[in-house]
Backbone as JSON Lines, residues from 0, in Angstrom:
{"i":0,"aa":"M","n":[0.85,-1.19,0.0],"ca":[0.0,0.0,0.0],"c":[0.89,1.24,0.0]}
{"i":1,"aa":"L","n":[0.69,2.1,-0.98],"ca":[1.49,3.32,-1.1],"c":[1.01,4.37,-0.11]}
{"i":2,"aa":"D","n":[1.95,4.94,0.65],"ca":[1.58,5.98,1.6],"c":[2.62,7.09,1.6]}
{"i":3,"aa":"V","n":[2.37,8.15,2.4],"ca":[3.24,9.32,2.43],"c":[4.64,8.96,2.9]}
{"i":4,"aa":"K","n":[4.74,8.08,3.89],"ca":[6.06,7.69,4.42],"c":[6.91,7.04,3.33]}
{"i":5,"aa":"M","n":[6.29,6.23,2.49],"ca":[7.03,5.6,1.39],"c":[7.54,6.64,0.41]}
{"i":6,"aa":"I","n":[6.71,7.65,0.13],"ca":[7.11,8.71,-0.79],"c":[8.25,9.52,-0.2]}
{"i":7,"aa":"E","n":[8.16,9.85,1.08],"ca":[9.23,10.58,1.75],"c":[10.53,9.78,1.72]}
{"i":8,"aa":"R","n":[10.44,8.48,1.95],"ca":[11.62,7.63,1.9],"c":[12.24,7.64,0.51]}
{"i":9,"aa":"G","n":[11.36,7.57,-0.51],"ca":[11.86,7.57,-1.89],"c":[12.55,8.86,-2.27]}
{"i":10,"aa":"L","n":[12.05,9.98,-1.77],"ca":[12.64,11.29,-2.09],"c":[14.0,11.49,-1.42]}
{"i":11,"aa":"E","n":[14.33,10.63,-0.46],"ca":[15.65,10.72,0.19],"c":[16.74,10.04,-0.64]}
{"i":12,"aa":"K","n":[16.35,9.3,-1.65],"ca":[17.33,8.61,-2.49],"c":[18.08,9.62,-3.36]}
{"i":13,"aa":"P","n":[19.35,9.37,-3.66],"ca":[20.13,10.27,-4.51],"c":[19.46,10.5,-5.86]}
{"i":14,"aa":"G","n":[19.37,11.76,-6.27],"ca":[18.8,12.1,-7.57],"c":[17.3,12.19,-7.63]}
{"i":15,"aa":"K","n":[16.61,11.9,-6.53],"ca":[15.15,11.96,-6.52],"c":[14.7,13.28,-5.92]}
{"i":16,"aa":"T","n":[13.85,14.0,-6.64],"ca":[13.4,15.33,-6.2],"c":[11.89,15.46,-6.34]}
{"i":17,"aa":"K","n":[11.35,16.45,-5.67],"ca":[9.92,16.73,-5.81],"c":[9.59,17.13,-7.24]}
{"i":18,"aa":"G","n":[10.47,17.94,-7.84],"ca":[10.25,18.36,-9.21],"c":[10.26,17.2,-10.18]}
{"i":19,"aa":"G","n":[11.21,16.28,-9.97],"ca":[11.27,15.11,-10.83],"c":[10.07,14.21,-10.66]}
{"i":20,"aa":"L","n":[9.6,14.09,-9.41],"ca":[8.41,13.27,-9.14],"c":[7.18,13.9,-9.79]}
{"i":21,"aa":"A","n":[7.06,15.21,-9.69],"ca":[5.91,15.9,-10.29],"c":[5.89,15.69,-11.81]}
{"i":22,"aa":"A","n":[7.07,15.77,-12.43],"ca":[7.17,15.57,-13.87],"c":[6.77,14.14,-14.24]}
{"i":23,"aa":"A","n":[7.21,13.18,-13.44],"ca":[6.87,11.78,-13.71],"c":[5.37,11.54,-13.58]}
{"i":24,"aa":"M","n":[4.75,12.26,-12.64],"ca":[3.31,12.11,-12.42],"c":[2.47,12.91,-13.4]}
{"i":25,"aa":"G","n":[3.12,13.91,-14.03],"ca":[2.39,14.77,-14.96],"c":[1.52,15.8,-14.25]}
{"i":26,"aa":"V","n":[2.01,16.28,-13.09],"ca":[1.25,17.27,-12.32],"c":[2.12,18.49,-12.05]}
{"i":27,"aa":"R","n":[1.51,19.57,-11.54],"ca":[2.27,20.76,-11.18],"c":[3.13,20.44,-9.94]}
{"i":28,"aa":"P","n":[4.27,21.1,-9.79],"ca":[5.18,20.81,-8.67],"c":[4.54,20.87,-7.3]}
{"i":29,"aa":"G","n":[3.62,21.83,-7.11],"ca":[2.99,21.99,-5.8],"c":[2.14,20.81,-5.38]}
{"i":30,"aa":"A","n":[1.72,19.99,-6.34],"ca":[0.86,18.84,-6.02],"c":[1.6,17.83,-5.15]}
{"i":31,"aa":"V","n":[2.91,17.68,-5.35],"ca":[3.68,16.73,-4.56],"c":[3.73,17.19,-3.1]}
{"i":32,"aa":"S","n":[3.94,18.48,-2.88],"ca":[3.96,19.01,-1.52],"c":[2.6,18.84,-0.85]}
{"i":33,"aa":"E","n":[1.54,18.98,-1.62],"ca":[0.2,18.8,-1.08],"c":[-0.05,17.35,-0.66]}
{"i":34,"aa":"I","n":[0.49,16.41,-1.45],"ca":[0.36,14.99,-1.1],"c":[1.13,14.69,0.17]}
{"i":35,"aa":"L","n":[2.35,15.24,0.26],"ca":[3.18,15.0,1.44],"c":[2.57,15.63,2.69]}
{"i":36,"aa":"G","n":[1.86,16.74,2.51],"ca":[1.2,17.41,3.63],"c":[-0.19,16.85,3.9]}
{"i":37,"aa":"E","n":[-0.54,15.79,3.16],"ca":[-1.83,15.12,3.29],"c":[-3.0,16.06,3.05]}
{"i":38,"aa":"I","n":[-2.76,17.03,2.17],"ca":[-3.82,17.94,1.74],"c":[-4.53,17.38,0.51]}
{"i":39,"aa":"R","n":[-3.77,16.65,-0.29],"ca":[-4.28,16.09,-1.53],"c":[-4.09,14.58,-1.53]}
{"i":40,"aa":"L","n":[-5.08,13.85,-2.03],"ca":[-4.99,12.39,-2.13],"c":[-4.28,11.98,-3.41]}
{"i":41,"aa":"I","n":[-3.68,10.8,-3.39],"ca":[-3.03,10.26,-4.57],"c":[-4.1,9.63,-5.46]}
{"i":42,"aa":"K","n":[-4.09,10.0,-6.73],"ca":[-5.04,9.43,-7.68],"c":[-4.55,8.05,-8.12]}
{"i":43,"aa":"A","n":[-5.48,7.21,-8.49],"ca":[-5.14,5.85,-8.9],"c":[-4.16,5.84,-10.07]}
{"i":44,"aa":"S","n":[-4.33,6.78,-11.0],"ca":[-3.47,6.84,-12.18],"c":[-2.05,7.31,-11.84]}
{"i":45,"aa":"E","n":[-1.87,7.84,-10.63],"ca":[-0.55,8.37,-10.23],"c":[0.29,7.37,-9.45]}
{"i":46,"aa":"I","n":[-0.33,6.27,-9.02],"ca":[0.37,5.32,-8.17],"c":[1.58,4.7,-8.86]}
{"i":47,"aa":"Q","n":[1.39,4.18,-10.07],"ca":[2.5,3.52,-10.76],"c":[3.62,4.48,-11.12]}
{"i":48,"aa":"P","n":[3.33,5.7,-11.62],"ca":[4.42,6.64,-11.88],"c":[5.23,6.99,-10.63]}
{"i":49,"aa":"I","n":[4.56,7.08,-9.48],"ca":[5.26,7.35,-8.22],"c":[6.19,6.18,-7.88]}
{"i":50,"aa":"I","n":[5.66,4.97,-7.97],"ca":[6.44,3.77,-7.65],"c":[7.65,3.68,-8.58]}
{"i":51,"aa":"D","n":[7.43,3.91,-9.87],"ca":[8.51,3.77,-10.85],"c":[9.6,4.83,-10.63]}
{"i":52,"aa":"Y","n":[9.19,6.09,-10.46],"ca":[10.19,7.17,-10.33],"c":[11.0,7.04,-9.04]}
{"i":53,"aa":"L","n":[10.33,6.74,-7.94],"ca":[11.01,6.65,-6.65],"c":[11.6,5.27,-6.38]}
{"i":54,"aa":"E","n":[11.37,4.34,-7.31],"ca":[11.9,2.98,-7.18],"c":[11.49,2.35,-5.84]}
{"i":55,"aa":"L","n":[10.23,2.47,-5.53],"ca":[9.72,1.96,-4.25],"c":[9.53,0.45,-4.26]}
{"i":56,"aa":"N","n":[9.67,-0.15,-5.44],"ca":[9.52,-1.6,-5.53],"c":[10.87,-2.3,-5.66]}
{"i":57,"aa":"S","n":[11.96,-1.59,-5.39],"ca":[13.29,-2.16,-5.52],"c":[13.79,-2.69,-4.18]}
{"i":58,"aa":"V","n":[14.34,-3.9,-4.19],"ca":[14.88,-4.52,-2.97],"c":[16.32,-4.93,-3.25]}
{"i":59,"aa":"P","n":[17.27,-4.59,-2.35],"ca":[18.67,-4.98,-2.58],"c":[18.87,-6.48,-2.4]}
{"i":60,"aa":"I","n":[19.66,-7.08,-3.29],"ca":[20.02,-8.49,-3.18],"c":[21.31,-8.58,-2.38]}
{"i":61,"aa":"M","n":[21.22,-9.15,-1.17],"ca":[22.33,-9.13,-0.23],"c":[23.15,-10.42,-0.23]}
{"i":62,"aa":"G","n":[23.09,-11.16,-1.33],"ca":[23.88,-12.38,-1.42],"c":[23.02,-13.57,-1.78]}
{"i":63,"aa":"R","n":[23.55,-14.76,-1.51],"ca":[22.83,-15.99,-1.82],"c":[22.47,-16.72,-0.52]}
{"i":64,"aa":"V","n":[21.46,-17.56,-0.61],"ca":[21.06,-18.38,0.53],"c":[21.04,-19.83,0.06]}
{"i":65,"aa":"G","n":[21.67,-20.71,0.84],"ca":[21.88,-22.06,0.4],"c":[20.67,-22.96,0.53]}
{"i":66,"aa":"A","n":[20.27,-23.56,-0.58],"ca":[19.24,-24.62,-0.57],"c":[19.93,-25.85,-1.12]}
{"i":67,"aa":"G","n":[20.85,-26.39,-0.34],"ca":[21.71,-27.47,-0.8],"c":[23.15,-27.0,-0.83]}
{"i":68,"aa":"A","n":[23.37,-25.8,-1.38],"ca":[24.71,-25.21,-1.36],"c":[24.98,-24.63,0.03]}
{"i":69,"aa":"I","n":[26.25,-24.59,0.41],"ca":[26.65,-23.99,1.68],"c":[27.16,-22.59,1.41]}
{"i":70,"aa":"I","n":[26.5,-21.59,1.98],"ca":[26.87,-20.2,1.77],"c":[27.56,-19.67,3.02]}
{"i":71,"aa":"E","n":[28.8,-19.27,2.88],"ca":[29.55,-18.69,3.99],"c":[29.72,-17.2,3.7]}
{"i":72,"aa":"P","n":[28.92,-16.34,4.37],"ca":[28.89,-14.91,4.07],"c":[30.25,-14.22,4.07]}
{"i":73,"aa":"E","n":[31.17,-14.68,4.92],"ca":[32.46,-13.99,4.99],"c":[33.28,-14.16,3.71]}
{"i":74,"aa":"H","n":[32.91,-15.13,2.86],"ca":[33.64,-15.35,1.61],"c":[32.89,-14.82,0.38]}
{"i":75,"aa":"E","n":[31.75,-14.18,0.6],"ca":[30.92,-13.76,-0.53],"c":[31.38,-12.47,-1.2]}
{"i":76,"aa":"Q","n":[32.06,-11.6,-0.44],"ca":[32.49,-10.31,-0.99],"c":[31.29,-9.47,-1.46]}
{"i":77,"aa":"V","n":[30.27,-9.39,-0.62],"ca":[29.08,-8.6,-0.95],"c":[29.27,-7.17,-0.45]}
{"i":78,"aa":"P","n":[29.18,-6.14,-1.32],"ca":[29.32,-4.76,-0.86],"c":[28.14,-4.37,0.02]}
{"i":79,"aa":"P","n":[28.29,-3.3,0.83],"ca":[27.22,-2.88,1.75],"c":[25.88,-2.64,1.06]}
{"i":80,"aa":"E","n":[25.92,-2.16,-0.19],"ca":[24.68,-1.86,-0.9],"c":[24.08,-3.09,-1.57]}
{"i":81,"aa":"G","n":[24.78,-4.24,-1.49],"ca":[24.25,-5.46,-2.08],"c":[24.82,-5.74,-3.46]}
{"i":82,"aa":"L","n":[24.33,-6.81,-4.08],"ca":[24.81,-7.25,-5.39],"c":[23.97,-6.7,-6.54]}
{"i":83,"aa":"G","n":[23.09,-5.79,-6.24],"ca":[22.16,-5.27,-7.22],"c":[20.78,-5.21,-6.6]}
{"i":84,"aa":"E","n":[19.78,-5.02,-7.42],"ca":[18.41,-4.92,-6.92],"c":[17.48,-5.77,-7.77]}
{"i":85,"aa":"V","n":[16.36,-6.12,-7.17],"ca":[15.29,-6.78,-7.9],"c":[14.04,-5.92,-7.74]}
{"i":86,"aa":"E","n":[13.31,-5.73,-8.84],"ca":[12.1,-4.93,-8.8],"c":[10.89,-5.84,-8.67]}
{"i":87,"aa":"L","n":[10.03,-5.51,-7.72],"ca":[8.79,-6.25,-7.51],"c":[7.65,-5.52,-8.21]}
{"i":88,"aa":"P","n":[6.53,-6.21,-8.44],"ca":[5.39,-5.56,-9.1],"c":[4.53,-4.73,-8.15]}
{"i":89,"aa":"F","n":[5.08,-4.4,-6.97],"ca":[4.33,-3.61,-5.98],"c":[5.34,-2.96,-5.03]}
{"i":90,"aa":"P","n":[4.96,-1.88,-4.33],"ca":[5.89,-1.24,-3.38],"c":[6.13,-2.12,-2.17]}
{"i":91,"aa":"V","n":[7.33,-2.0,-1.59],"ca":[7.69,-2.83,-0.45],"c":[8.27,-1.99,0.67]}
{"i":92,"aa":"S","n":[8.27,-2.56,1.85],"ca":[8.83,-1.89,3.01],"c":[10.34,-1.78,2.9]}
{"i":93,"aa":"E","n":[10.89,-0.7,3.46],"ca":[12.35,-0.52,3.44],"c":[13.03,-1.53,4.36]}
{"i":94,"aa":"E","n":[12.26,-2.27,5.13],"ca":[12.83,-3.24,6.08],"c":[13.12,-4.58,5.43]}
{"i":95,"aa":"T","n":[13.03,-4.66,4.1],"ca":[13.22,-5.94,3.41],"c":[14.52,-5.98,2.63]}
{"i":96,"aa":"I","n":[15.07,-7.2,2.5],"ca":[16.23,-7.47,1.66],"c":[15.95,-8.75,0.9]}
{"i":97,"aa":"A","n":[16.79,-9.04,-0.1],"ca":[16.55,-10.22,-0.93],"c":[17.79,-11.11,-0.99]}
{"i":98,"aa":"F","n":[17.55,-12.39,-1.26],"ca":[18.63,-13.35,-1.45],"c":[18.31,-14.22,-2.67]}
{"i":99,"aa":"E","n":[19.34,-14.62,-3.37],"ca":[19.18,-15.55,-4.48],"c":[19.36,-16.97,-3.97]}
{"i":100,"aa":"V","n":[18.46,-17.85,-4.33],"ca":[18.51,-19.25,-3.9],"c":[19.61,-19.99,-4.67]}
{"i":101,"aa":"A","n":[20.46,-20.71,-3.94],"ca":[21.54,-21.48,-4.56],"c":[21.39,-22.95,-4.16]}
{"i":102,"aa":"G","n":[21.2,-23.82,-5.14],"ca":[21.03,-25.24,-4.86],"c":[19.63,-25.72,-5.15]}
{"i":103,"aa":"D","n":[19.42,-27.03,-5.01],"ca":[18.13,-27.62,-5.37],"c":[17.52,-28.47,-4.27]}
{"i":104,"aa":"S","n":[17.98,-28.29,-3.02],"ca":[17.46,-29.14,-1.95],"c":[16.04,-28.79,-1.55]}
{"i":105,"aa":"M","n":[15.55,-27.61,-2.0],"ca":[14.19,-27.22,-1.65],"c":[13.22,-27.35,-2.84]}
{"i":106,"aa":"L","n":[13.66,-28.06,-3.88],"ca":[12.75,-28.35,-4.99],"c":[11.6,-29.22,-4.48]}
{"i":107,"aa":"P","n":[10.39,-29.07,-5.01],"ca":[10.01,-28.24,-6.17],"c":[9.56,-26.83,-5.81]}
{"i":108,"aa":"K","n":[9.56,-26.47,-4.53],"ca":[9.02,-25.16,-4.14],"c":[9.97,-24.02,-4.47]}
{"i":109,"aa":"Y","n":[11.26,-24.25,-4.27],"ca":[12.27,-23.22,-4.55],"c":[13.31,-23.79,-5.5]}
{"i":110,"aa":"E","n":[13.55,-23.08,-6.6],"ca":[14.53,-23.53,-7.58],"c":[15.79,-22.68,-7.51]}
{"i":111,"aa":"N","n":[16.89,-23.24,-8.0],"ca":[18.14,-22.51,-8.09],"c":[17.92,-21.24,-8.94]}
{"i":112,"aa":"G","n":[18.28,-20.07,-8.4],"ca":[18.1,-18.82,-9.13],"c":[16.86,-18.04,-8.75]}
{"i":113,"aa":"D","n":[15.95,-18.66,-7.99],"ca":[14.8,-17.91,-7.48],"c":[15.28,-16.83,-6.5]}
{"i":114,"aa":"I","n":[14.44,-15.85,-6.26],"ca":[14.74,-14.79,-5.3],"c":[13.72,-14.84,-4.17]}
{"i":115,"aa":"I","n":[14.21,-14.79,-2.93],"ca":[13.3,-14.66,-1.79],"c":[13.53,-13.29,-1.15]}
{"i":116,"aa":"V","n":[12.45,-12.63,-0.8],"ca":[12.51,-11.33,-0.11],"c":[12.14,-11.58,1.34]}
{"i":117,"aa":"V","n":[13.01,-11.15,2.25],"ca":[12.8,-11.41,3.68],"c":[12.9,-10.11,4.46]}
{"i":118,"aa":"Y","n":[12.4,-10.13,5.68],"ca":[12.56,-8.97,6.57],"c":[13.99,-8.93,7.07]}
{"i":119,"aa":"R","n":[14.57,-7.73,7.04],"ca":[15.98,-7.55,7.4],"c":[16.26,-7.96,8.84]}
{"i":120,"aa":"E","n":[15.34,-7.64,9.75],"ca":[15.51,-7.96,11.15],"c":[14.56,-9.08,11.56]}
{"i":121,"aa":"Q","n":[15.01,-9.95,12.45],"ca":[14.13,-11.01,12.97],"c":[13.09,-10.38,13.87]}
{"i":122,"aa":"R","n":[11.82,-10.63,13.57],"ca":[10.74,-9.95,14.27],"c":[10.02,-10.82,15.29]}
{"i":123,"aa":"H","n":[10.29,-12.14,15.31],"ca":[9.57,-13.04,16.2],"c":[10.54,-14.06,16.8]}
{"i":124,"aa":"P","n":[10.18,-14.68,17.93],"ca":[11.05,-15.68,18.54],"c":[11.18,-16.93,17.67]}
{"i":125,"aa":"V","n":[12.25,-17.68,17.9],"ca":[12.52,-18.88,17.1],"c":[11.33,-19.85,17.13]}
{"i":126,"aa":"S","n":[10.73,-20.02,18.29],"ca":[9.65,-21.0,18.43],"c":[8.47,-20.74,17.5]}
{"i":127,"aa":"S","n":[8.27,-19.48,17.12],"ca":[7.14,-19.15,16.24],"c":[7.38,-19.59,14.8]}
{"i":128,"aa":"F","n":[8.62,-19.99,14.48],"ca":[8.96,-20.4,13.11],"c":[8.99,-21.92,12.93]}
{"i":129,"aa":"Y","n":[8.7,-22.69,13.99],"ca":[8.73,-24.15,13.85],"c":[7.77,-24.6,12.75]}
{"i":130,"aa":"G","n":[8.28,-25.4,11.83],"ca":[7.47,-25.89,10.73],"c":[7.39,-24.94,9.54]}
{"i":131,"aa":"E","n":[8.13,-23.84,9.61],"ca":[8.07,-22.8,8.56],"c":[9.4,-22.7,7.83]}
{"i":132,"aa":"E","n":[9.32,-22.41,6.52],"ca":[10.53,-22.18,5.74],"c":[11.0,-20.74,5.95]}
{"i":133,"aa":"A","n":[12.32,-20.56,6.02],"ca":[12.88,-19.23,6.24],"c":[14.34,-19.22,5.83]}
{"i":134,"aa":"A","n":[14.86,-18.03,5.63],"ca":[16.31,-17.86,5.47],"c":[16.89,-17.83,6.88]}
{"i":135,"aa":"V","n":[17.98,-18.53,7.11],"ca":[18.56,-18.58,8.45],"c":[20.08,-18.4,8.37]}
{"i":136,"aa":"R","n":[20.64,-17.85,9.42],"ca":[22.09,-17.79,9.56],"c":[22.48,-18.48,10.86]}
{"i":137,"aa":"L","n":[23.38,-19.44,10.76],"ca":[23.81,-20.18,11.94],"c":[24.8,-19.36,12.76]}
{"i":138,"aa":"K","n":[24.96,-19.75,14.03],"ca":[25.96,-19.11,14.88],"c":[27.36,-19.25,14.27]}
{"i":139,"aa":"T","n":[27.55,-20.32,13.5],"ca":[28.85,-20.55,12.86],"c":[29.01,-19.79,11.55]}
{"i":140,"aa":"G","n":[27.97,-19.06,11.12],"ca":[28.08,-18.17,9.98],"c":[27.39,-18.61,8.7]}
{"i":141,"aa":"E","n":[27.17,-19.92,8.49],"ca":[26.57,-20.37,7.25],"c":[25.13,-19.87,7.11]}
{"i":142,"aa":"R","n":[24.7,-19.67,5.87],"ca":[23.35,-19.18,5.61],"c":[22.61,-20.19,4.73]}
{"i":143,"aa":"Y","n":[21.38,-20.48,5.1],"ca":[20.59,-21.48,4.4],"c":[19.15,-21.02,4.19]}
{"i":144,"aa":"L","n":[18.49,-21.71,3.27],"ca":[17.04,-21.66,3.13],"c":[16.54,-23.03,3.54]}
{"i":145,"aa":"K","n":[15.87,-23.11,4.69],"ca":[15.47,-24.4,5.24],"c":[14.12,-24.29,5.96]}
{"i":146,"aa":"T","n":[13.57,-25.45,6.3],"ca":[12.41,-25.51,7.19],"c":[12.94,-25.68,8.62]}
{"i":147,"aa":"I","n":[12.45,-24.84,9.52],"ca":[12.92,-24.84,10.91],"c":[12.07,-25.79,11.73]}
{"i":148,"aa":"E","n":[12.72,-26.72,12.4],"ca":[12.02,-27.67,13.26],"c":[12.56,-27.58,14.69]}
{"i":149,"aa":"R","n":[11.73,-27.96,15.65],"ca":[12.13,-27.95,17.06],"c":[13.33,-28.88,17.28]}
{"i":150,"aa":"G","n":[14.32,-28.4,18.07],"ca":[15.49,-29.21,18.38],"c":[15.34,-29.9,19.73]}
{"i":151,"aa":"K","n":[16.47,-30.43,20.22],"ca":[16.45,-31.16,21.49],"c":[16.3,-30.24,22.7]}
{"i":152,"aa":"S","n":[16.58,-28.96,22.5],"ca":[16.43,-27.99,23.59],"c":[15.92,-26.68,23.0]}
{"i":153,"aa":"P","n":[15.45,-25.75,23.84],"ca":[14.92,-24.48,23.33],"c":[15.94,-23.65,22.54]}
{"i":154,"aa":"T","n":[17.22,-23.89,22.74],"ca":[18.25,-23.11,22.04],"c":[18.73,-23.78,20.76]}
{"i":155,"aa":"L","n":[18.25,-24.99,20.47],"ca":[18.69,-25.73,19.29],"c":[17.53,-25.99,18.34]}
{"i":156,"aa":"V","n":[17.84,-26.03,17.04],"ca":[16.82,-26.35,16.03],"c":[17.39,-27.38,15.07]}
{"i":157,"aa":"N","n":[16.49,-28.02,14.36],"ca":[16.86,-28.89,13.24],"c":[16.41,-28.19,11.96]}
{"i":158,"aa":"L","n":[17.23,-28.25,10.95],"ca":[16.92,-27.62,9.67],"c":[16.7,-28.71,8.63]}
{"i":159,"aa":"T","n":[15.51,-28.73,8.04],"ca":[15.17,-29.79,7.09],"c":[14.95,-29.24,5.69]}
{"i":160,"aa":"S","n":[15.1,-30.11,4.7],"ca":[14.9,-29.77,3.29],"c":[14.02,-30.82,2.65]}
{"i":161,"aa":"F","n":[13.54,-30.53,1.45],"ca":[12.74,-31.5,0.72],"c":[13.62,-32.62,0.15]}
{"i":162,"aa":"N","n":[14.87,-32.29,-0.21],"ca":[15.72,-33.23,-0.93],"c":[17.13,-33.34,-0.38]}
{"i":163,"aa":"A","n":[17.29,-33.19,0.91],"ca":[18.63,-33.29,1.52],"c":[18.5,-33.76,2.96]}
{"i":164,"aa":"K","n":[19.59,-34.26,3.49],"ca":[19.6,-34.7,4.88],"c":[19.43,-33.51,5.81]}
{"i":165,"aa":"P","n":[18.76,-33.69,6.94],"ca":[18.58,-32.57,7.88],"c":[19.9,-32.15,8.53]}
{"i":166,"aa":"I","n":[19.94,-30.9,8.93],"ca":[21.06,-30.37,9.71],"c":[20.54,-30.3,11.14]}
{"i":167,"aa":"S","n":[21.09,-31.12,12.01],"ca":[20.5,-31.29,13.34],"c":[21.25,-30.53,14.43]}
{"i":168,"aa":"S","n":[20.48,-30.11,15.43],"ca":[21.0,-29.52,16.67],"c":[21.97,-28.36,16.43]}
{"i":169,"aa":"V","n":[21.47,-27.31,15.76],"ca":[22.3,-26.13,15.51],"c":[21.65,-24.91,16.16]}
{"i":170,"aa":"K","n":[22.47,-23.91,16.43],"ca":[21.99,-22.65,16.99],"c":[21.89,-21.61,15.88]}
{"i":171,"aa":"L","n":[20.81,-20.84,15.92],"ca":[20.59,-19.81,14.9],"c":[20.96,-18.44,15.43]}
{"i":172,"aa":"E","n":[21.58,-17.66,14.56],"ca":[21.9,-16.27,14.9],"c":[20.83,-15.32,14.38]}
{"i":173,"aa":"W","n":[20.18,-15.72,13.28],"ca":[19.2,-14.85,12.64],"c":[18.24,-15.67,11.81]}
{"i":174,"aa":"I","n":[16.97,-15.22,11.78],"ca":[15.94,-15.82,10.93],"c":[15.35,-14.71,10.06]}
{"i":175,"aa":"G","n":[15.39,-14.92,8.76],"ca":[14.79,-13.98,7.81],"c":[13.43,-14.48,7.38]}
{"i":176,"aa":"E","n":[12.4,-13.88,7.91],"ca":[11.03,-14.29,7.58],"c":[10.72,-13.95,6.13]}
{"i":177,"aa":"I","n":[10.28,-14.94,5.37],"ca":[10.01,-14.75,3.94],"c":[8.67,-14.03,3.74]}
{"i":178,"aa":"C","n":[8.71,-12.96,2.96],"ca":[7.45,-12.25,2.67],"c":[7.08,-12.32,1.19]}
{"i":179,"aa":"V","n":[8.06,-12.58,0.31],"ca":[7.78,-12.69,-1.12],"c":[8.75,-13.69,-1.72]}
{"i":180,"aa":"T","n":[8.26,-14.52,-2.63],"ca":[9.12,-15.42,-3.41],"c":[8.92,-15.13,-4.89]}
{"i":181,"aa":"L","n":[10.04,-14.95,-5.61],"ca":[9.97,-14.66,-7.04],"c":[10.67,-15.77,-7.82]}
{"i":182,"aa":"P","n":[9.93,-16.52,-8.65],"ca":[10.56,-17.53,-9.5],"c":[11.52,-16.88,-10.48]}
{"i":183,"aa":"R","n":[12.54,-17.62,-10.87],"ca":[13.58,-17.1,-11.76],"c":[13.0,-16.52,-13.06]}
{"i":184,"aa":"G","n":[12.03,-17.21,-13.65],"ca":[11.43,-16.72,-14.89],"c":[10.72,-15.39,-14.71]}
{"i":185,"aa":"Q","n":[10.03,-15.23,-13.59],"ca":[9.34,-13.97,-13.32],"c":[10.34,-12.84,-13.14]}
{"i":186,"aa":"I","n":[11.46,-13.12,-12.49],"ca":[12.5,-12.1,-12.28],"c":[13.0,-11.59,-13.62]}
{"i":187,"aa":"E","n":[13.23,-12.51,-14.55],"ca":[13.73,-12.12,-15.87],"c":[12.72,-11.24,-16.6]}
{"i":188,"aa":"R","n":[11.44,-11.55,-16.48],"ca":[10.41,-10.73,-17.13],"c":[10.32,-9.35,-16.49]}
{"i":189,"aa":"L","n":[10.4,-9.29,-15.15],"ca":[10.35,-8.01,-14.46],"c":[11.54,-7.13,-14.83]}
{"i":190,"aa":"R","n":[12.72,-7.74,-14.95],"ca":[13.92,-6.98,-15.33],"c":[13.82,-6.47,-16.75]}
{"i":191,"aa":"A","n":[13.22,-7.26,-17.64],"ca":[13.04,-6.82,-19.02],"c":[12.09,-5.63,-19.09]}
{"i":192,"aa":"K","n":[11.01,-5.68,-18.31],"ca":[10.06,-4.57,-18.28],"c":[10.72,-3.32,-17.7]}
{"i":193,"aa":"A","n":[11.53,-3.49,-16.66],"ca":[12.22,-2.36,-16.04],"c":[13.17,-1.7,-17.03]}
{"i":194,"aa":"A","n":[13.85,-2.51,-17.83],"ca":[14.78,-1.97,-18.82],"c":[14.04,-1.15,-19.87]}
{"i":195,"aa":"V","n":[12.87,-1.64,-20.28],"ca":[12.06,-0.91,-21.26],"c":[11.6,0.43,-20.69]}
{"i":196,"aa":"R","n":[11.14,0.42,-19.42],"ca":[10.71,1.67,-18.78],"c":[11.86,2.66,-18.67]}
{"i":197,"aa":"A","n":[13.04,2.15,-18.34],"ca":[14.2,3.03,-18.19],"c":[14.55,3.68,-19.52]}
{"i":198,"aa":"R","n":[14.49,2.91,-20.61],"ca":[14.79,3.48,-21.93],"c":[13.77,4.53,-22.32]}
{"i":199,"aa":"K","n":[12.49,4.27,-22.03],"ca":[11.44,5.24,-22.36],"c":[11.6,6.51,-21.55]}
{"i":200,"aa":"A","n":[11.95,6.36,-20.25],"ca":[12.13,7.53,-19.39],"c":[13.3,8.38,-19.86]}
{"i":201,"aa":"T","n":[14.39,7.73,-20.25],"ca":[15.56,8.46,-20.73],"c":[15.23,9.2,-22.02]}
{"i":202,"aa":"K","n":[14.5,8.54,-22.9],"ca":[14.11,9.16,-24.17],"c":[13.18,10.34,-23.94]}
{"i":203,"aa":"A","n":[12.24,10.2,-22.98],"ca":[11.28,11.27,-22.69],"c":[11.96,12.52,-22.14]}
{"i":204,"aa":"H","n":[13.07,12.32,-21.39],"ca":[13.78,13.45,-20.8],"c":[15.0,13.85,-21.62]}
{"i":205,"aa":"G","n":[15.07,13.37,-22.82],"ca":[16.19,13.74,-23.68],"c":[17.53,13.29,-23.14]}
{"i":206,"aa":"G","n":[17.52,12.19,-22.38],"ca":[18.77,11.68,-21.83],"c":[19.21,12.37,-20.57]}
{"i":207,"aa":"R","n":[18.38,13.3,-20.04],"ca":[18.73,14.04,-18.83],"c":[17.8,13.69,-17.7]}
{"i":208,"aa":"T","n":[18.29,13.76,-16.48],"ca":[17.45,13.55,-15.3],"c":[16.78,14.85,-14.92]}
{"i":209,"aa":"A","n":[15.64,14.74,-14.22],"ca":[14.9,15.92,-13.8],"c":[15.67,16.7,-12.74]}
{"i":210,"aa":"E","n":[15.56,18.04,-12.77],"ca":[16.2,18.89,-11.79],"c":[15.2,19.37,-10.77]}
{"i":211,"aa":"K","n":[15.72,19.89,-9.63],"ca":[14.86,20.43,-8.61],"c":[14.16,21.68,-9.14]}
């Protein structure tokens, strides 16, 4: 759901301005200030231009998560801003990050190359995730996509897969609750559409970005 806070967050990104947003929406500059001041409502026809210009549907890809493969984050060489971004067909919370699935132990639900979007911070206790699939990071550093099962004690869990042996009696440092899953084919289509929009936007502005 698009709201004022999302728009304010988007305007904080480098190169994003009220003037540029107004041009993308096809409205007078003052209309953006009115929306931010909750004086004016957002029209249905303005939602997609706002999302596209402010890139509110972009999520940083922060590495890979192992579904059969063993991912050791300290060897990934992932920059702070991530390995790139994936665009979703709807706006998302700034509290989300994405991982690329590596391996086939979670087939047929998750394939190699799929993208999962998870909450950056763990929001619930471990016990609430029993029986649920999630991205996890072990105390020893490895990162996986697994189903979390109750362990022998409250501090231990078992990690199971559809097509691999379980990882038993391990301690978790972090659980990334999955909020969106994108199949590899859908990601390719979304990226193709984004590239077309970018070319059209560049052509419309004569190759220049909007100024304040």
